[in-house]
Short mmCIF file of C-alpha atoms in Angstrom, two decimals:
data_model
loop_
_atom_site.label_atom_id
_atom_site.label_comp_id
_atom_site.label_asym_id
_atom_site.label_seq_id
_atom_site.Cartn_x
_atom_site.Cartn_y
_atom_site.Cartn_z
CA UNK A 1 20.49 -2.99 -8.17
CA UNK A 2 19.77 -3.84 -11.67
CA UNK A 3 17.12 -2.37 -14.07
CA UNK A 4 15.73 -6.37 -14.63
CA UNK A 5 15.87 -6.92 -10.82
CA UNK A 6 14.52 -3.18 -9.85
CA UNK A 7 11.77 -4.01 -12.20
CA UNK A 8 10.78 -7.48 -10.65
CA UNK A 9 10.80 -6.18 -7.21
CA UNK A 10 8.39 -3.02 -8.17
CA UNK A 11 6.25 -6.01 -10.02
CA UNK A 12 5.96 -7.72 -6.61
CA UNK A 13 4.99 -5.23 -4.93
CA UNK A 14 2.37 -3.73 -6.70
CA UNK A 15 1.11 -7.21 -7.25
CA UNK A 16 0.40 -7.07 -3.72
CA UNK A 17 -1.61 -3.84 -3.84
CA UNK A 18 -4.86 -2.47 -6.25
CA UNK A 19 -5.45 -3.50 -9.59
CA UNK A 20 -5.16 0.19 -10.67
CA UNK A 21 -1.64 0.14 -10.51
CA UNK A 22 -0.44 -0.69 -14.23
CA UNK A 23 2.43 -3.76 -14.27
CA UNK A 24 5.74 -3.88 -16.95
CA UNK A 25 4.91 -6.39 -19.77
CA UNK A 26 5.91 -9.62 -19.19
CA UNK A 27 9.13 -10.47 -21.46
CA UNK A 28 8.99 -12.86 -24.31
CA UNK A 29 10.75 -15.26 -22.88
CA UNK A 30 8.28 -16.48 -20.04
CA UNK A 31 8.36 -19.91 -19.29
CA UNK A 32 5.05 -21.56 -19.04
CA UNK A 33 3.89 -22.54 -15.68
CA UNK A 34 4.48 -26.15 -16.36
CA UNK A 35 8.28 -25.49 -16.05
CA UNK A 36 8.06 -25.12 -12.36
CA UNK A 37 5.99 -28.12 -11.09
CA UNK A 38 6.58 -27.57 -7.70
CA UNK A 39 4.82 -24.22 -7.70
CA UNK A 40 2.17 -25.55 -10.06
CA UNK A 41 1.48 -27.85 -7.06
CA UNK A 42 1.50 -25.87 -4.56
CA UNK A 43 -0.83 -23.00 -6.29
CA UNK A 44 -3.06 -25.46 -7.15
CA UNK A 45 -3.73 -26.71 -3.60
CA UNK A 46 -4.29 -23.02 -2.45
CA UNK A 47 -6.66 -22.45 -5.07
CA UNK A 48 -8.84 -25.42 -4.22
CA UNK A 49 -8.65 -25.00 -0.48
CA UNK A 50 -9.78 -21.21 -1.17
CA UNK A 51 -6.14 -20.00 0.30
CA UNK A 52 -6.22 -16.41 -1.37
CA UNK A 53 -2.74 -15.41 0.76
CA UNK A 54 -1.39 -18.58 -0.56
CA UNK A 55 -2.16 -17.88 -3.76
CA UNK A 56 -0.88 -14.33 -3.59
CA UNK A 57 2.07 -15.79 -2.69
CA UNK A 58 2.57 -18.14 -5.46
CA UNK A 59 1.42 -15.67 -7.79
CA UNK A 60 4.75 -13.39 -6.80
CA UNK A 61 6.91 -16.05 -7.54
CA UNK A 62 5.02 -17.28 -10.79
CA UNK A 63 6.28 -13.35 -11.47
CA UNK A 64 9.22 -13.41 -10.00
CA UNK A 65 10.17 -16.97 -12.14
CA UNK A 66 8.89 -14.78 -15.26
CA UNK A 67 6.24 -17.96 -15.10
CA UNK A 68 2.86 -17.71 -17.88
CA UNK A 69 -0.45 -18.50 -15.94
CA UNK A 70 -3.39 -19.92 -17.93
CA UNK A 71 -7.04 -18.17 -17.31
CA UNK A 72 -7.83 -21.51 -15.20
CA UNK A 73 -5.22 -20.24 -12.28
CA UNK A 74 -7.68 -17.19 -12.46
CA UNK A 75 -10.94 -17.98 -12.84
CA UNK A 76 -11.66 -19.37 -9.50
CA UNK A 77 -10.41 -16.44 -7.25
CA UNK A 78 -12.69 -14.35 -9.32
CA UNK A 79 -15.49 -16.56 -9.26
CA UNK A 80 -14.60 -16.78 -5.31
CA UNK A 81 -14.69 -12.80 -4.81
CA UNK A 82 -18.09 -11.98 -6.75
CA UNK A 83 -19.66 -15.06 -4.21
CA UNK A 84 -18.67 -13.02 -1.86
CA UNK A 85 -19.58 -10.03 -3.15
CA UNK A 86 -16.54 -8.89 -3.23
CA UNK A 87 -15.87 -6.53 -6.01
CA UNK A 88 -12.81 -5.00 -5.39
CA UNK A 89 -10.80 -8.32 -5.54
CA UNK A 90 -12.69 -9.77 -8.33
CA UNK A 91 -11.73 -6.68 -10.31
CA UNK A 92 -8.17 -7.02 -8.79
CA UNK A 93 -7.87 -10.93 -10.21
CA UNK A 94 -9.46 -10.00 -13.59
CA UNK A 95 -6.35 -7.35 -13.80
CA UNK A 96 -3.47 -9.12 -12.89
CA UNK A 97 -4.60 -12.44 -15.21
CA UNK A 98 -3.82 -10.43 -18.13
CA UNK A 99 -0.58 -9.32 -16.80
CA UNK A 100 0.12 -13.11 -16.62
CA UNK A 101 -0.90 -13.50 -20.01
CA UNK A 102 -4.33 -15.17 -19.51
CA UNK A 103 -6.80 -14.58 -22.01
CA UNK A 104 -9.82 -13.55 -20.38
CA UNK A 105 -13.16 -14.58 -22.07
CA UNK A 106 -16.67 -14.09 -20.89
CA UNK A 107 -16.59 -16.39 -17.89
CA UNK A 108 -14.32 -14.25 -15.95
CA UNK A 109 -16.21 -11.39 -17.45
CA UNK A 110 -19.70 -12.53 -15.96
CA UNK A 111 -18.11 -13.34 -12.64
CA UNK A 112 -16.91 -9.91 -12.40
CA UNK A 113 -20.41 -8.46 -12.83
CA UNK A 114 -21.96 -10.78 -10.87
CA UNK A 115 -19.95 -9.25 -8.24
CA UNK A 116 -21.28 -6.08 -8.35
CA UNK A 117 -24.92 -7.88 -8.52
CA UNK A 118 -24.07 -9.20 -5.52
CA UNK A 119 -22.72 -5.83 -3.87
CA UNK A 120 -25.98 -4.41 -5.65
CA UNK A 121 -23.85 -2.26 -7.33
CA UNK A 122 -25.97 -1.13 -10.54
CA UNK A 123 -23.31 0.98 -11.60
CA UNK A 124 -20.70 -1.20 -11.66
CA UNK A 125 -22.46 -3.66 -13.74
CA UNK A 126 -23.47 -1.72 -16.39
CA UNK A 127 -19.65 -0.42 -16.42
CA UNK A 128 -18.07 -3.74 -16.66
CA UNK A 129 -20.92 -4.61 -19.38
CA UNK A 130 -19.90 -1.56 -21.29
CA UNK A 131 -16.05 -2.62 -20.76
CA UNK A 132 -16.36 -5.96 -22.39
CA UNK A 133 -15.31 -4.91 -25.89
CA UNK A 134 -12.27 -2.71 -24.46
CA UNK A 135 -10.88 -6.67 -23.19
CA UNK A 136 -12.11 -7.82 -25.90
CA UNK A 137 -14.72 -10.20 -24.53
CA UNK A 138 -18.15 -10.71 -25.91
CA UNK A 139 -20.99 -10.52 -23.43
CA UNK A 140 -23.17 -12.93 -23.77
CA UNK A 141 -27.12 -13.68 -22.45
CA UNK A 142 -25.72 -14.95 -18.69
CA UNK A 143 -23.95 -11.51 -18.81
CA UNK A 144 -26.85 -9.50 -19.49
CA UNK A 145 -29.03 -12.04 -17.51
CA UNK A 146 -26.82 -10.47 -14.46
CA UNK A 147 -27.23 -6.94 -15.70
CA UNK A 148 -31.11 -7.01 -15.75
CA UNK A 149 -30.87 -8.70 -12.23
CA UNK A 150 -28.86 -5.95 -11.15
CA UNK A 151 -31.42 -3.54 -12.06
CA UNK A 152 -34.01 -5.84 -10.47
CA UNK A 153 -32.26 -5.06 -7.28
CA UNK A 154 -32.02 -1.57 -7.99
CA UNK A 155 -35.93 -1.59 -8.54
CA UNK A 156 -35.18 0.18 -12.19
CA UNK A 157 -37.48 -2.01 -14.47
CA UNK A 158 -37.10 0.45 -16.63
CA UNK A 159 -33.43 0.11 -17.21
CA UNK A 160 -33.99 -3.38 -17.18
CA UNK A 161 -36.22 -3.46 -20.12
CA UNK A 162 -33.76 -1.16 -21.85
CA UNK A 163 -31.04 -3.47 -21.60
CA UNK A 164 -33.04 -6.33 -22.69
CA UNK A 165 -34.31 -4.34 -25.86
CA UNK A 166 -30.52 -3.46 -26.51
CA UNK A 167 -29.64 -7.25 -26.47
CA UNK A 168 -29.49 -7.89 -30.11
CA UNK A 169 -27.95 -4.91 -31.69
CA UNK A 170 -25.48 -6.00 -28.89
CA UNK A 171 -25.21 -9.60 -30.70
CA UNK A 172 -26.78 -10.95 -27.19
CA UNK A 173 -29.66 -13.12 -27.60
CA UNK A 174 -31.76 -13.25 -24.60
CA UNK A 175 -32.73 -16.64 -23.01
CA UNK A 176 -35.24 -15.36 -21.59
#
């Protein structure tokens, strides 16, 4: 087996598995997903009909194909997980759009803690809050408007006023 081949088939299958594990680049010469219609077709369907195994599919041979993805192939499945509360895969989605080259901006960002609002995970939150420079996203007030409902749920009005007083040496003006 060859190195390139060895090293498409390890892709696949962690892109099967947790969002911990850490993917190979993708090479400089991906083709953008508009190269492969057919795909483009048929991950599009799965995304609107909320197929996540379909899309998981697609998504190993947009790798496989060495295909780009734009953060619009994305941003539904994690806006799909944190309705659900589900903060594992949201995380998980958020992950594996930048190993498709998707720039992630503070949509994706806010859907991700939104999902740990929803799991009433406080902790969470505040981490993926705190994370936004290292992806280089800016929060913004929707992001912080879903951090001081996270401590809402956590009964920690406290906390929640400290966020809120944080807000503009944090470049976040509150709408609130």
């Amino acid at each position: 087996m060859t190195g390139g081949l060895a090293a498409v088939l390890l892709a696949i299958v962690l892109l099967s598995r947790s969002h911990l594990y850490v993917m190979p680049r993708r090479p400089r010469d991906a083709k953008s997903r508009e190269e492969s219609p057919e795909l483009s077709q048929r991950m599009d369907f799965a995304l609107r009909g909320r197929r996540e195994e379909e899309v998981r599919q697609c998504l190993q041979q947009a790798w496989a194909r060495r295909l780009r993805l734009n953060v619009a192939t994305f941003s539904p499945l994690i806006d799909q997980a944190a309705q659900r509360g589900d903060l594992q895969s949201a995380e998980e989605w958020f992950a594996k759009a930048k190993l498709f080259g998707a720039k992630r901006d503070e949509v994706e960002l806010n859907a991700v803690v939104h999902a740990a609002v929803v799991q009433g995970n406080l902790s969470a939150a505040e981490s993926w809050f705190n994370r936004a420079r290292e992806y280089r996203v800016q929060a913004d007030a929707v992001t912080l408007t879903c951090l001081v409902h996270a401590c809402g749920q956590a009964g920690d009005a406290e906390r929640a006023k400290h966020w809120y007083r944080a807000a503009p040496a944090l470049g976040i003006e509150p709408n609130v």
